[in-house]
C-alpha cells in the first residue's frame, strides 16, 4: 500500500465529513457543467455539417445549371444552322432556275441535298438536347428540393442551438457561482489534487462513491479497514489504482 495517501487524518471526523461533502458537491457541480458542454458541443457540429452539405448541394446545382445553359446554347447554334441552310436552299433553288446545262444543275442539286442533310442533322441534335434538358431539369428539381429540406433542417438546428445556449448560459452561470462557494470550503491543496485527478480522468470523475468495498470509479477493491474509515468519514482516501477520491455511499443522503 505504498501509494495509499491518507491526508488530514489528524482532523476530526466532523471536519473530514465536511471536506468529503464539499468535494462530492464540487464533483456534482462539475459533472453538471460537463453535461451542459456536451449538450452544446454536438449542435454546433451538426450545424456546421449541414452548412457544408448545403454548400456542396449548391455547387452541384450550379454545375447542373451550367450544363443546361450549354444545351440551350447548342440548340441556338443548331437553330442558326437551320436558318442558314434554309437561306442557302432558297438561294440554290433560284439559281437552279437559271442553269445553262446539266452539269450546273447537278452541282446545285448536290448542294441542295447537302443543306437538306444539314437541316436534318441539326434537328436531330436539337431533339437530343431537348431530352438532355428535360433529364437535367429533373436533376435540378431534386437538388433544389434537397436544398430546401436541408435548409429547413438547418434552421431548426440553429434555433435549437440558440435556445440551448440561452438556457444553459443561465444554468452554467448558476453552477459556476455554486462551484466558487464549494471550492472555498475546501483546502487549496485538496482542490489542486481534485483538479489534477479530474484532468487525467476520461469521464471527468475525480470523486466517486465507494461501492461494496470497491472503488466506484475503477472497481478496484479497498481493504476492509479503509472501507470502514471511509464510511465513518475518518479519512480522505485516494484509490490505490485510479487515484480517485473515495466518498461514502450515503454522502448525498
Ligand atoms: Zn479507483
GROMACS .gro file of C-alpha atoms and ligand atoms in nm:
model
  254
    1UNK     CA    1   0.000   0.000   0.000
    2UNK     CA    2   0.282   0.231  -0.083
    3UNK     CA    3   0.062   0.452  -0.298
    4UNK     CA    4  -0.206   0.499  -0.034
    5UNK     CA    5  -0.226   0.859   0.069
    6UNK     CA    6  -0.412   0.942   0.381
    7UNK     CA    7  -0.448   1.311   0.428
    8UNK     CA    8  -0.579   1.523   0.709
    9UNK     CA    9  -0.609   1.214   0.931
   10UNK     CA   10  -0.545   1.429   1.236
   11UNK     CA   11  -0.863   1.621   1.165
   12UNK     CA   12  -1.182   1.535   1.345
   13UNK     CA   13  -1.428   1.312   1.170
   14UNK     CA   14  -1.671   1.606   1.155
   15UNK     CA   15  -1.415   1.818   0.970
   16UNK     CA   16  -1.336   1.535   0.730
   17UNK     CA   17  -1.703   1.477   0.674
   18UNK     CA   18  -1.743   1.841   0.566
   19UNK     CA   19  -1.447   1.810   0.329
   20UNK     CA   20  -1.583   1.493   0.174
   21UNK     CA   21  -1.923   1.650   0.127
   22UNK     CA   22  -1.771   1.960  -0.028
   23UNK     CA   23  -1.558   1.751  -0.262
   24UNK     CA   24  -1.861   1.548  -0.360
   25UNK     CA   25  -2.059   1.868  -0.417
   26UNK     CA   26  -1.778   2.008  -0.632
   27UNK     CA   27  -1.778   1.688  -0.836
   28UNK     CA   28  -2.158   1.700  -0.878
   29UNK     CA   29  -2.143   2.062  -0.999
   30UNK     CA   30  -1.855   1.990  -1.239
   31UNK     CA   31  -2.033   1.685  -1.381
   32UNK     CA   32  -2.341   1.903  -1.446
   33UNK     CA   33  -2.127   2.164  -1.622
   34UNK     CA   34  -1.964   1.886  -1.828
   35UNK     CA   35  -2.309   1.767  -1.936
   36UNK     CA   36  -2.412   2.117  -2.043
   37UNK     CA   37  -2.099   2.150  -2.252
   38UNK     CA   38  -2.153   1.813  -2.417
   39UNK     CA   39  -2.511   1.910  -2.497
   40UNK     CA   40  -2.396   2.233  -2.658
   41UNK     CA   41  -2.093   2.070  -2.819
   42UNK     CA   42  -2.293   1.844  -3.051
   43UNK     CA   43  -2.526   2.100  -3.203
   44UNK     CA   44  -2.260   2.336  -3.342
   45UNK     CA   45  -2.107   2.034  -3.518
   46UNK     CA   46  -2.445   1.937  -3.664
   47UNK     CA   47  -2.499   2.296  -3.778
   48UNK     CA   48  -2.161   2.315  -3.949
   49UNK     CA   49  -2.213   1.973  -4.112
   50UNK     CA   50  -2.546   2.091  -4.253
   51UNK     CA   51  -2.391   2.416  -4.375
   52UNK     CA   52  -2.119   2.232  -4.565
   53UNK     CA   53  -2.374   1.986  -4.706
   54UNK     CA   54  -2.583   2.277  -4.836
   55UNK     CA   55  -2.272   2.436  -4.984
   56UNK     CA   56  -2.196   2.113  -5.174
   57UNK     CA   57  -2.555   2.090  -5.295
   58UNK     CA   58  -2.535   2.450  -5.421
   59UNK     CA   59  -2.218   2.362  -5.612
   60UNK     CA   60  -2.396   2.065  -5.769
   61UNK     CA   61  -2.690   2.287  -5.856
   62UNK     CA   62  -2.472   2.545  -6.030
   63UNK     CA   63  -2.299   2.264  -6.224
   64UNK     CA   64  -2.634   2.136  -6.348
   65UNK     CA   65  -2.742   2.491  -6.439
   66UNK     CA   66  -2.422   2.532  -6.641
   67UNK     CA   67  -2.494   2.204  -6.822
   68UNK     CA   68  -2.846   2.327  -6.901
   69UNK     CA   69  -2.707   2.652  -7.042
   70UNK     CA   70  -2.465   2.458  -7.262
   71UNK     CA   71  -2.751   2.253  -7.408
   72UNK     CA   72  -2.955   2.570  -7.465
   73UNK     CA   73  -2.660   2.731  -7.642
   74UNK     CA   74  -2.620   2.422  -7.856
   75UNK     CA   75  -2.991   2.442  -7.953
   76UNK     CA   76  -2.943   2.807  -8.050
   77UNK     CA   77  -2.642   2.711  -8.264
   78UNK     CA   78  -2.838   2.436  -8.439
   79UNK     CA   79  -3.133   2.668  -8.500
   80UNK     CA   80  -2.898   2.916  -8.658
   81UNK     CA   81  -2.760   2.637  -8.880
   82UNK     CA   82  -3.114   2.552  -8.991
   83UNK     CA   83  -3.178   2.919  -9.075
   84UNK     CA   84  -2.852   2.940  -9.272
   85UNK     CA   85  -2.923   2.614  -9.457
   86UNK     CA   86  -3.278   2.726  -9.537
   87UNK     CA   87  -3.148   3.053  -9.680
   88UNK     CA   88  -2.895   2.864  -9.891
   89UNK     CA   89  -3.164   2.629 -10.018
   90UNK     CA   90  -3.372   2.930 -10.127
   91UNK     CA   91  -3.071   3.077 -10.299
   92UNK     CA   92  -2.984   2.749 -10.477
   93UNK     CA   93  -3.346   2.699 -10.581
   94UNK     CA   94  -3.350   3.032 -10.758
   95UNK     CA   95  -3.005   2.964 -10.911
   96UNK     CA   96  -3.128   2.630 -11.039
   97UNK     CA   97  -3.393   2.815 -11.244
   98UNK     CA   98  -3.118   2.990 -11.435
   99UNK     CA   99  -2.882   2.700 -11.510
  100UNK     CA  100  -2.741   2.662 -11.856
  101UNK     CA  101  -2.657   2.294 -11.856
  102UNK     CA  102  -2.697   1.962 -11.679
  103UNK     CA  103  -2.359   1.981 -11.511
  104UNK     CA  104  -2.454   2.307 -11.336
  105UNK     CA  105  -2.797   2.165 -11.248
  106UNK     CA  106  -2.640   1.857 -11.088
  107UNK     CA  107  -2.385   2.061 -10.899
  108UNK     CA  108  -2.660   2.275 -10.745
  109UNK     CA  109  -2.864   1.964 -10.673
  110UNK     CA  110  -2.575   1.823 -10.471
  111UNK     CA  111  -2.560   2.146 -10.269
  112UNK     CA  112  -2.935   2.129 -10.209
  113UNK     CA  113  -2.909   1.770 -10.088
  114UNK     CA  114  -2.619   1.862  -9.864
  115UNK     CA  115  -2.810   2.151  -9.700
  116UNK     CA  116  -3.116   1.927  -9.651
  117UNK     CA  117  -2.894   1.681  -9.467
  118UNK     CA  118  -2.751   1.964  -9.259
  119UNK     CA  119  -3.105   2.061  -9.155
  120UNK     CA  120  -3.190   1.703  -9.068
  121UNK     CA  121  -2.874   1.667  -8.857
  122UNK     CA  122  -2.939   1.995  -8.676
  123UNK     CA  123  -3.296   1.886  -8.598
  124UNK     CA  124  -3.165   1.558  -8.455
  125UNK     CA  125  -2.919   1.745  -8.236
  126UNK     CA  126  -3.193   1.977  -8.111
  127UNK     CA  127  -3.410   1.678  -8.023
  128UNK     CA  128  -3.123   1.519  -7.828
  129UNK     CA  129  -3.056   1.843  -7.645
  130UNK     CA  130  -3.424   1.873  -7.555
  131UNK     CA  131  -3.412   1.524  -7.400
  132UNK     CA  132  -3.097   1.615  -7.208
  133UNK     CA  133  -3.253   1.941  -7.085
  134UNK     CA  134  -3.559   1.753  -6.957
  135UNK     CA  135  -3.344   1.497  -6.774
  136UNK     CA  136  -3.121   1.770  -6.637
  137UNK     CA  137  -3.428   1.964  -6.528
  138UNK     CA  138  -3.537   1.666  -6.319
  139UNK     CA  139  -3.196   1.658  -6.152
  140UNK     CA  140  -3.218   2.032  -6.083
  141UNK     CA  141  -3.561   1.988  -5.927
  142UNK     CA  142  -3.431   1.710  -5.699
  143UNK     CA  143  -3.130   1.913  -5.588
  144UNK     CA  144  -3.346   2.220  -5.522
  145UNK     CA  145  -3.587   2.011  -5.314
  146UNK     CA  146  -3.296   1.865  -5.117
  147UNK     CA  147  -3.154   2.213  -5.055
  148UNK     CA  148  -3.494   2.336  -4.931
  149UNK     CA  149  -3.523   2.036  -4.697
  150UNK     CA  150  -3.167   2.074  -4.561
  151UNK     CA  151  -3.216   2.448  -4.509
  152UNK     CA  152  -3.528   2.380  -4.309
  153UNK     CA  153  -3.335   2.128  -4.101
  154UNK     CA  154  -3.052   2.378  -4.053
  155UNK     CA  155  -3.295   2.645  -3.938
  156UNK     CA  156  -3.433   2.405  -3.675
  157UNK     CA  157  -3.089   2.306  -3.553
  158UNK     CA  158  -2.980   2.668  -3.533
  159UNK     CA  159  -3.279   2.766  -3.329
  160UNK     CA  160  -3.230   2.461  -3.103
  161UNK     CA  161  -2.871   2.564  -3.053
  162UNK     CA  162  -2.956   2.922  -2.971
  163UNK     CA  163  -3.225   2.802  -2.729
  164UNK     CA  164  -2.978   2.572  -2.557
  165UNK     CA  165  -2.713   2.840  -2.542
  166UNK     CA  166  -2.965   3.079  -2.389
  167UNK     CA  167  -3.093   2.824  -2.135
  168UNK     CA  168  -2.756   2.670  -2.048
  169UNK     CA  169  -2.585   3.005  -2.011
  170UNK     CA  170  -2.809   3.083  -1.719
  171UNK     CA  171  -2.769   2.737  -1.568
  172UNK     CA  172  -2.396   2.742  -1.624
  173UNK     CA  173  -2.361   3.079  -1.454
  174UNK     CA  174  -2.554   2.950  -1.156
  175UNK     CA  175  -2.341   2.635  -1.142
  176UNK     CA  176  -2.022   2.836  -1.168
  177UNK     CA  177  -2.117   3.058  -0.876
  178UNK     CA  178  -2.213   2.749  -0.673
  179UNK     CA  179  -1.880   2.599  -0.767
  180UNK     CA  180  -1.691   2.900  -0.636
  181UNK     CA  181  -1.863   2.865  -0.299
  182UNK     CA  182  -1.798   2.490  -0.283
  183UNK     CA  183  -1.434   2.542  -0.373
  184UNK     CA  184  -1.387   2.798  -0.096
  185UNK     CA  185  -1.480   2.545   0.171
  186UNK     CA  186  -1.201   2.306   0.068
  187UNK     CA  187  -0.827   2.343   0.128
  188UNK     CA  188  -0.649   2.461  -0.184
  189UNK     CA  189  -0.413   2.160  -0.183
  190UNK     CA  190  -0.714   1.929  -0.189
  191UNK     CA  191  -0.874   2.133  -0.469
  192UNK     CA  192  -0.550   2.103  -0.666
  193UNK     CA  193  -0.548   1.726  -0.615
  194UNK     CA  194  -0.914   1.711  -0.717
  195UNK     CA  195  -0.844   1.914  -1.035
  196UNK     CA  196  -0.544   1.710  -1.142
  197UNK     CA  197  -0.732   1.380  -1.095
  198UNK     CA  198  -1.023   1.524  -1.297
  199UNK     CA  199  -0.790   1.625  -1.579
  200UNK     CA  200  -0.642   1.276  -1.607
  201UNK     CA  201  -0.979   1.105  -1.585
  202UNK     CA  202  -1.159   1.037  -1.914
  203UNK     CA  203  -1.508   1.086  -1.773
  204UNK     CA  204  -1.409   1.385  -1.563
  205UNK     CA  205  -1.477   1.199  -1.240
  206UNK     CA  206  -1.239   1.280  -0.959
  207UNK     CA  207  -1.465   1.192  -0.666
  208UNK     CA  208  -1.653   0.860  -0.665
  209UNK     CA  209  -1.855   0.668  -0.411
  210UNK     CA  210  -1.723   0.352  -0.253
  211UNK     CA  211  -1.926   0.063  -0.386
  212UNK     CA  212  -1.934  -0.259  -0.177
  213UNK     CA  213  -1.568  -0.231  -0.063
  214UNK     CA  214  -1.453  -0.128  -0.411
  215UNK     CA  215  -1.371   0.199  -0.585
  216UNK     CA  216  -1.679   0.322  -0.773
  217UNK     CA  217  -1.452   0.456  -1.048
  218UNK     CA  218  -1.227   0.162  -1.135
  219UNK     CA  219  -1.384  -0.116  -0.922
  220UNK     CA  220  -1.053  -0.196  -0.759
  221UNK     CA  221  -1.115  -0.342  -0.412
  222UNK     CA  222  -1.048  -0.141  -0.098
  223UNK     CA  223  -0.929  -0.301   0.227
  224UNK     CA  224  -1.193  -0.353   0.494
  225UNK     CA  225  -1.014  -0.105   0.723
  226UNK     CA  226  -1.009   0.174   0.463
  227UNK     CA  227  -1.363   0.093   0.363
  228UNK     CA  228  -1.473   0.132   0.725
  229UNK     CA  229  -1.273   0.454   0.766
  230UNK     CA  230  -1.432   0.598   0.454
  231UNK     CA  231  -1.781   0.505   0.575
  232UNK     CA  232  -1.708   0.655   0.916
  233UNK     CA  233  -1.570   0.964   0.741
  234UNK     CA  234  -1.243   0.924   0.920
  235UNK     CA  235  -1.009   0.971   0.628
  236UNK     CA  236  -0.978   1.118   0.284
  237UNK     CA  237  -0.878   0.817   0.083
  238UNK     CA  238  -0.739   0.809  -0.270
  239UNK     CA  239  -0.797   0.489  -0.468
  240UNK     CA  240  -0.470   0.297  -0.497
  241UNK     CA  241  -0.546   0.201  -0.853
  242UNK     CA  242  -0.701   0.508  -1.021
  243UNK     CA  243  -0.617   0.779  -0.769
  244UNK     CA  244  -0.976   0.900  -0.736
  245UNK     CA  245  -1.107   1.030  -0.405
  246UNK     CA  246  -1.349   0.785  -0.244
  247UNK     CA  247  -1.652   0.906  -0.052
  248UNK     CA  248  -1.916   0.711   0.149
  249UNK     CA  249  -2.214   0.569  -0.042
  250UNK     CA  250  -2.456   0.777   0.165
  251UNK     CA  251  -2.269   1.105   0.102
  252UNK     CA  252  -2.572   1.269  -0.062
  253UNK     CA  253  -2.823   1.135   0.191
  254LIG    ZN1  254  -1.026   0.351  -0.839
   0.00000   0.00000   0.00000
